[in-house]
């Protein structure tokens, strides 16, 4: 069974600070996604990474896929209150269903 | 392009009843998957359908079932509802995979979910 772990579980920071969220597994994934979810809504896809070592940037967000395709990180620069939400990583092995991490709940205080 | 549409958004049912939830995927997406989300368990995979066939199934009791129609729309059904079935039920659709075909769907696009409360 493929499992994804995320750390930290909770993070509360001040506006303007930087932060990094981690997603780890002992399994290899064909691709890995990051989502952000707000209360009562469905997760919204932020990025997909498919190549080991890949780095993608989305404005102030930087995503990295580990060389072995078992882990990923999300770095936010100069966090803003609008970044508040539940960040989920999800992976999919070849021919298998999506597996989601438990999420990191981020709160950015003004 | 319209997103994934789930109906209804909110539902209150009594223990022992059954419920049917509906999901319309993004146009052109043939893969639909269902998830249960609760504060304690996070996002748990229920099942996935592709071209009207169940491709994968999660570790849920037989009270949870689903189906997919020829137009890719999907429904899930929960019979004999229990209090513990209260959750946000999410549907996601996936585009055709790249590279090695449909089995490598790389992204899931979610609907807003159906909030089910069992009393």
Short mmCIF file of C-alpha atoms in Angstrom, two decimals:
data_model
loop_
_atom_site.label_atom_id
_atom_site.label_comp_id
_atom_site.label_asym_id
_atom_site.label_seq_id
_atom_site.Cartn_x
_atom_site.Cartn_y
_atom_site.Cartn_z
CA UNK A 1 0.00 0.00 0.00
CA UNK A 2 1.37 3.37 -0.98
CA UNK A 3 1.34 6.01 1.76
CA UNK A 4 2.19 9.69 1.76
CA UNK A 5 3.27 11.59 4.85
CA UNK A 6 3.24 15.36 5.18
CA UNK A 7 5.00 17.65 7.61
CA UNK A 8 4.31 19.75 9.44
CA UNK A 9 0.65 18.99 10.15
CA UNK A 10 -0.06 22.54 11.26
CA UNK A 11 1.74 25.79 10.57
CA UNK A 12 0.87 29.26 11.75
CA UNK A 13 3.06 32.10 10.53
CA UNK A 14 3.04 35.86 10.10
CA UNK A 15 2.46 37.52 6.75
CA UNK A 16 5.74 37.95 4.89
CA UNK A 17 7.47 34.87 6.30
CA UNK A 18 8.74 31.98 4.19
CA UNK A 19 7.77 28.36 4.74
CA UNK A 20 8.36 24.87 3.39
CA UNK A 21 5.98 21.92 3.49
CA UNK A 22 7.21 18.38 2.91
CA UNK A 23 5.62 15.30 1.38
CA UNK A 24 7.38 11.95 1.79
CA UNK A 25 6.83 8.33 0.87
CA UNK A 26 8.72 5.06 0.68
CA UNK A 27 7.04 4.40 -2.68
CA UNK A 28 7.86 5.67 -6.14
CA UNK A 29 5.19 7.69 -7.89
CA UNK A 30 4.72 8.27 -11.60
CA UNK A 31 3.54 11.78 -10.77
CA UNK A 32 2.85 13.91 -7.76
CA UNK A 33 0.37 16.74 -7.34
CA UNK A 34 -0.12 19.54 -4.85
CA UNK A 35 -3.57 20.87 -4.02
CA UNK A 36 -4.94 23.62 -1.83
CA UNK A 37 -8.32 23.20 -0.19
CA UNK A 38 -10.47 25.74 1.61
CA UNK A 39 -13.14 24.74 4.16
CA UNK A 40 -16.21 23.11 2.60
CA UNK A 41 -14.74 23.16 -0.90
CA UNK A 42 -12.99 20.64 -3.09
CA UNK A 43 -9.19 20.64 -3.46
CA UNK A 44 -7.85 22.85 -6.22
CA UNK A 45 -4.90 21.59 -8.24
CA UNK A 46 -1.80 23.78 -7.93
CA UNK A 47 0.83 21.81 -9.81
CA UNK A 48 1.82 18.40 -11.16
CA UNK A 49 5.41 17.19 -11.20
CA UNK A 50 6.39 14.12 -13.18
CA UNK A 51 10.18 14.12 -13.60
CA UNK A 52 12.62 13.33 -10.79
CA UNK A 53 14.43 16.50 -9.71
CA UNK A 54 11.86 18.71 -11.42
CA UNK A 55 11.32 22.22 -10.03
CA UNK A 56 8.22 24.24 -10.89
CA UNK A 57 7.41 27.79 -9.88
CA UNK A 58 3.96 29.31 -9.57
CA UNK A 59 4.39 32.96 -8.56
CA UNK A 60 5.55 32.77 -4.92
CA UNK A 61 5.22 28.98 -4.75
CA UNK A 62 8.09 26.65 -5.65
CA UNK A 63 7.53 22.92 -5.99
CA UNK A 64 10.24 20.30 -6.16
CA UNK A 65 10.02 16.58 -6.95
CA UNK A 66 12.71 14.40 -5.42
CA UNK A 67 15.27 12.73 -7.68
CA UNK A 68 13.92 9.28 -6.76
CA UNK A 69 10.29 10.42 -7.23
CA UNK A 70 9.42 9.49 -3.65
CA UNK A 71 9.15 12.94 -2.09
CA UNK A 72 8.30 16.53 -2.81
CA UNK A 73 8.40 19.95 -1.20
CA UNK A 74 6.39 23.13 -1.48
CA UNK A 75 8.09 26.40 -0.60
CA UNK A 76 6.14 29.63 -0.22
CA UNK A 77 7.98 32.92 -0.26
CA UNK A 78 6.57 35.96 1.55
CA UNK A 79 3.36 34.22 2.61
CA UNK A 80 0.12 36.18 2.44
CA UNK A 81 -3.21 35.65 4.27
CA UNK A 82 -4.67 34.42 0.97
CA UNK A 83 -2.30 31.44 1.14
CA UNK A 84 -4.20 30.12 4.18
CA UNK A 85 -5.67 26.68 3.60
CA UNK A 86 -5.09 22.94 3.67
CA UNK A 87 -2.23 21.85 1.41
CA UNK A 88 -2.46 18.30 0.16
CA UNK A 89 0.04 16.27 -1.78
CA UNK A 90 -1.15 13.35 -3.87
CA UNK A 91 0.70 10.67 -5.78
CA UNK A 92 -0.18 8.07 -8.26
CA UNK A 93 1.77 4.89 -8.92
CA UNK A 94 1.70 3.26 -12.32
CA UNK A 95 -1.81 1.94 -12.97
CA UNK A 96 -2.90 2.66 -9.40
CA UNK A 97 -5.32 5.08 -7.79
CA UNK A 98 -4.40 8.46 -6.32
CA UNK A 99 -3.11 8.46 -2.76
CA UNK A 100 -3.39 11.61 -0.67
CA UNK A 101 -1.30 12.80 2.23
CA UNK A 102 -3.04 13.93 5.44
CA UNK A 103 -2.40 17.57 4.61
CA UNK A 104 -0.68 20.58 6.12
CA UNK A 105 -2.99 23.20 7.54
CA UNK A 106 -1.44 26.62 6.97
CA UNK A 107 -2.60 29.79 8.66
CA UNK A 108 -1.03 33.09 7.61
CA UNK A 109 -1.76 35.88 10.05
CA UNK A 110 -1.91 39.50 8.86
CA UNK B 1 -14.73 24.74 -19.91
CA UNK B 2 -17.10 23.81 -17.08
CA UNK B 3 -15.53 22.16 -14.03
CA UNK B 4 -16.60 19.04 -12.20
CA UNK B 5 -20.17 19.39 -10.95
CA UNK B 6 -21.46 17.55 -7.93
CA UNK B 7 -25.05 17.46 -6.77
CA UNK B 8 -26.46 18.01 -4.29
CA UNK B 9 -24.08 20.28 -2.32
CA UNK B 10 -25.65 19.48 1.02
CA UNK B 11 -27.68 16.54 2.23
CA UNK B 12 -29.13 15.49 5.57
CA UNK B 13 -30.23 11.88 5.95
CA UNK B 14 -31.42 9.67 8.76
CA UNK B 15 -29.51 6.62 9.92
CA UNK B 16 -30.60 3.54 7.95
CA UNK B 17 -31.59 5.46 4.83
CA UNK B 18 -29.75 5.33 1.53
CA UNK B 19 -28.35 8.16 -0.54
CA UNK B 20 -27.25 8.73 -4.14
CA UNK B 21 -24.72 11.40 -5.08
CA UNK B 22 -24.09 12.58 -8.60
CA UNK B 23 -20.98 13.78 -10.42
CA UNK B 24 -20.60 15.26 -13.89
CA UNK B 25 -16.95 15.28 -15.01
CA UNK B 26 -15.16 17.86 -17.11
CA UNK B 27 -16.03 17.42 -20.77
CA UNK B 28 -13.63 14.96 -22.38
CA UNK B 29 -12.61 13.33 -19.11
CA UNK B 30 -13.47 9.65 -18.98
CA UNK B 31 -12.04 8.79 -15.57
CA UNK B 32 -14.01 9.60 -12.43
CA UNK B 33 -12.94 8.85 -8.88
CA UNK B 34 -14.71 9.29 -5.55
CA UNK B 35 -13.30 10.17 -2.14
CA UNK B 36 -14.57 10.51 1.40
CA UNK B 37 -13.07 13.28 3.49
CA UNK B 38 -13.42 13.48 7.26
CA UNK B 39 -11.41 15.52 9.80
CA UNK B 40 -9.99 12.39 11.39
CA UNK B 41 -9.19 10.28 8.32
CA UNK B 42 -8.42 12.86 5.66
CA UNK B 43 -9.10 12.03 2.02
CA UNK B 44 -9.89 8.35 1.58
CA UNK B 45 -10.20 6.77 -1.88
CA UNK B 46 -13.55 5.06 -2.55
CA UNK B 47 -13.43 3.93 -6.17
CA UNK B 48 -12.49 4.92 -9.67
CA UNK B 49 -14.33 4.39 -12.94
CA UNK B 50 -13.09 4.55 -16.49
CA UNK B 51 -15.34 3.97 -19.50
CA UNK B 52 -18.13 2.58 -17.31
CA UNK B 53 -15.83 0.03 -15.63
CA UNK B 54 -14.65 0.14 -12.05
CA UNK B 55 -10.87 0.27 -12.26
CA UNK B 56 -9.87 0.52 -8.59
CA UNK B 57 -11.66 0.20 -5.29
CA UNK B 58 -10.70 1.46 -1.86
CA UNK B 59 -11.13 -0.24 1.47
CA UNK B 60 -14.79 0.56 2.17
CA UNK B 61 -17.69 -1.77 3.00
CA UNK B 62 -20.06 -3.02 0.33
CA UNK B 63 -22.64 -0.41 1.41
CA UNK B 64 -20.66 1.99 -0.77
CA UNK B 65 -21.17 1.44 -4.47
CA UNK B 66 -20.89 3.42 -7.65
CA UNK B 67 -21.40 3.35 -11.36
CA UNK B 68 -20.50 5.32 -14.43
CA UNK B 69 -22.69 6.00 -17.42
CA UNK B 70 -21.80 6.10 -21.11
CA UNK B 71 -21.57 9.92 -20.98
CA UNK B 72 -18.95 9.56 -18.17
CA UNK B 73 -21.30 10.92 -15.51
CA UNK B 74 -21.03 8.97 -12.29
CA UNK B 75 -23.12 8.23 -9.25
CA UNK B 76 -22.23 6.79 -5.90
CA UNK B 77 -24.68 5.17 -3.54
CA UNK B 78 -24.48 4.54 0.16
CA UNK B 79 -27.05 2.19 1.64
CA UNK B 80 -28.02 1.70 5.29
CA UNK B 81 -26.42 4.95 6.36
CA UNK B 82 -24.50 5.10 9.60
CA UNK B 83 -23.59 8.16 11.67
CA UNK B 84 -19.94 7.62 10.71
CA UNK B 85 -20.78 8.14 7.05
CA UNK B 86 -21.14 11.86 7.71
CA UNK B 87 -18.43 13.43 5.57
CA UNK B 88 -17.57 15.54 2.57
CA UNK B 89 -17.81 13.33 -0.51
CA UNK B 90 -15.62 14.48 -3.35
CA UNK B 91 -15.64 13.50 -6.98
CA UNK B 92 -12.69 14.09 -9.29
CA UNK B 93 -12.27 13.62 -13.01
CA UNK B 94 -9.03 13.01 -14.84
CA UNK B 95 -8.02 13.70 -18.43
CA UNK B 96 -6.64 11.02 -20.72
CA UNK B 97 -3.10 10.14 -19.66
CA UNK B 98 0.00 11.22 -21.49
CA UNK B 99 2.71 8.92 -22.69
CA UNK B 100 1.42 5.45 -22.05
CA UNK B 101 -2.27 6.09 -22.50
CA UNK B 102 -5.28 6.19 -20.26
CA UNK B 103 -3.74 4.27 -17.36
CA UNK B 104 -1.39 7.14 -16.53
CA UNK B 105 -3.88 9.85 -15.69
CA UNK B 106 -1.67 12.34 -13.93
CA UNK B 107 -4.10 14.89 -12.52
CA UNK B 108 -7.40 14.91 -10.67
CA UNK B 109 -9.77 17.85 -10.88
CA UNK B 110 -12.22 18.02 -8.03
CA UNK B 111 -15.78 19.16 -7.70
CA UNK B 112 -16.97 21.22 -4.73
CA UNK B 113 -18.17 18.13 -2.94
CA UNK B 114 -21.37 16.97 -1.30
CA UNK B 115 -21.59 17.51 2.44
CA UNK B 116 -23.54 14.53 3.83
CA UNK B 117 -24.80 14.65 7.38
CA UNK B 118 -26.34 11.52 8.88
CA UNK B 119 -28.51 12.08 11.96
#
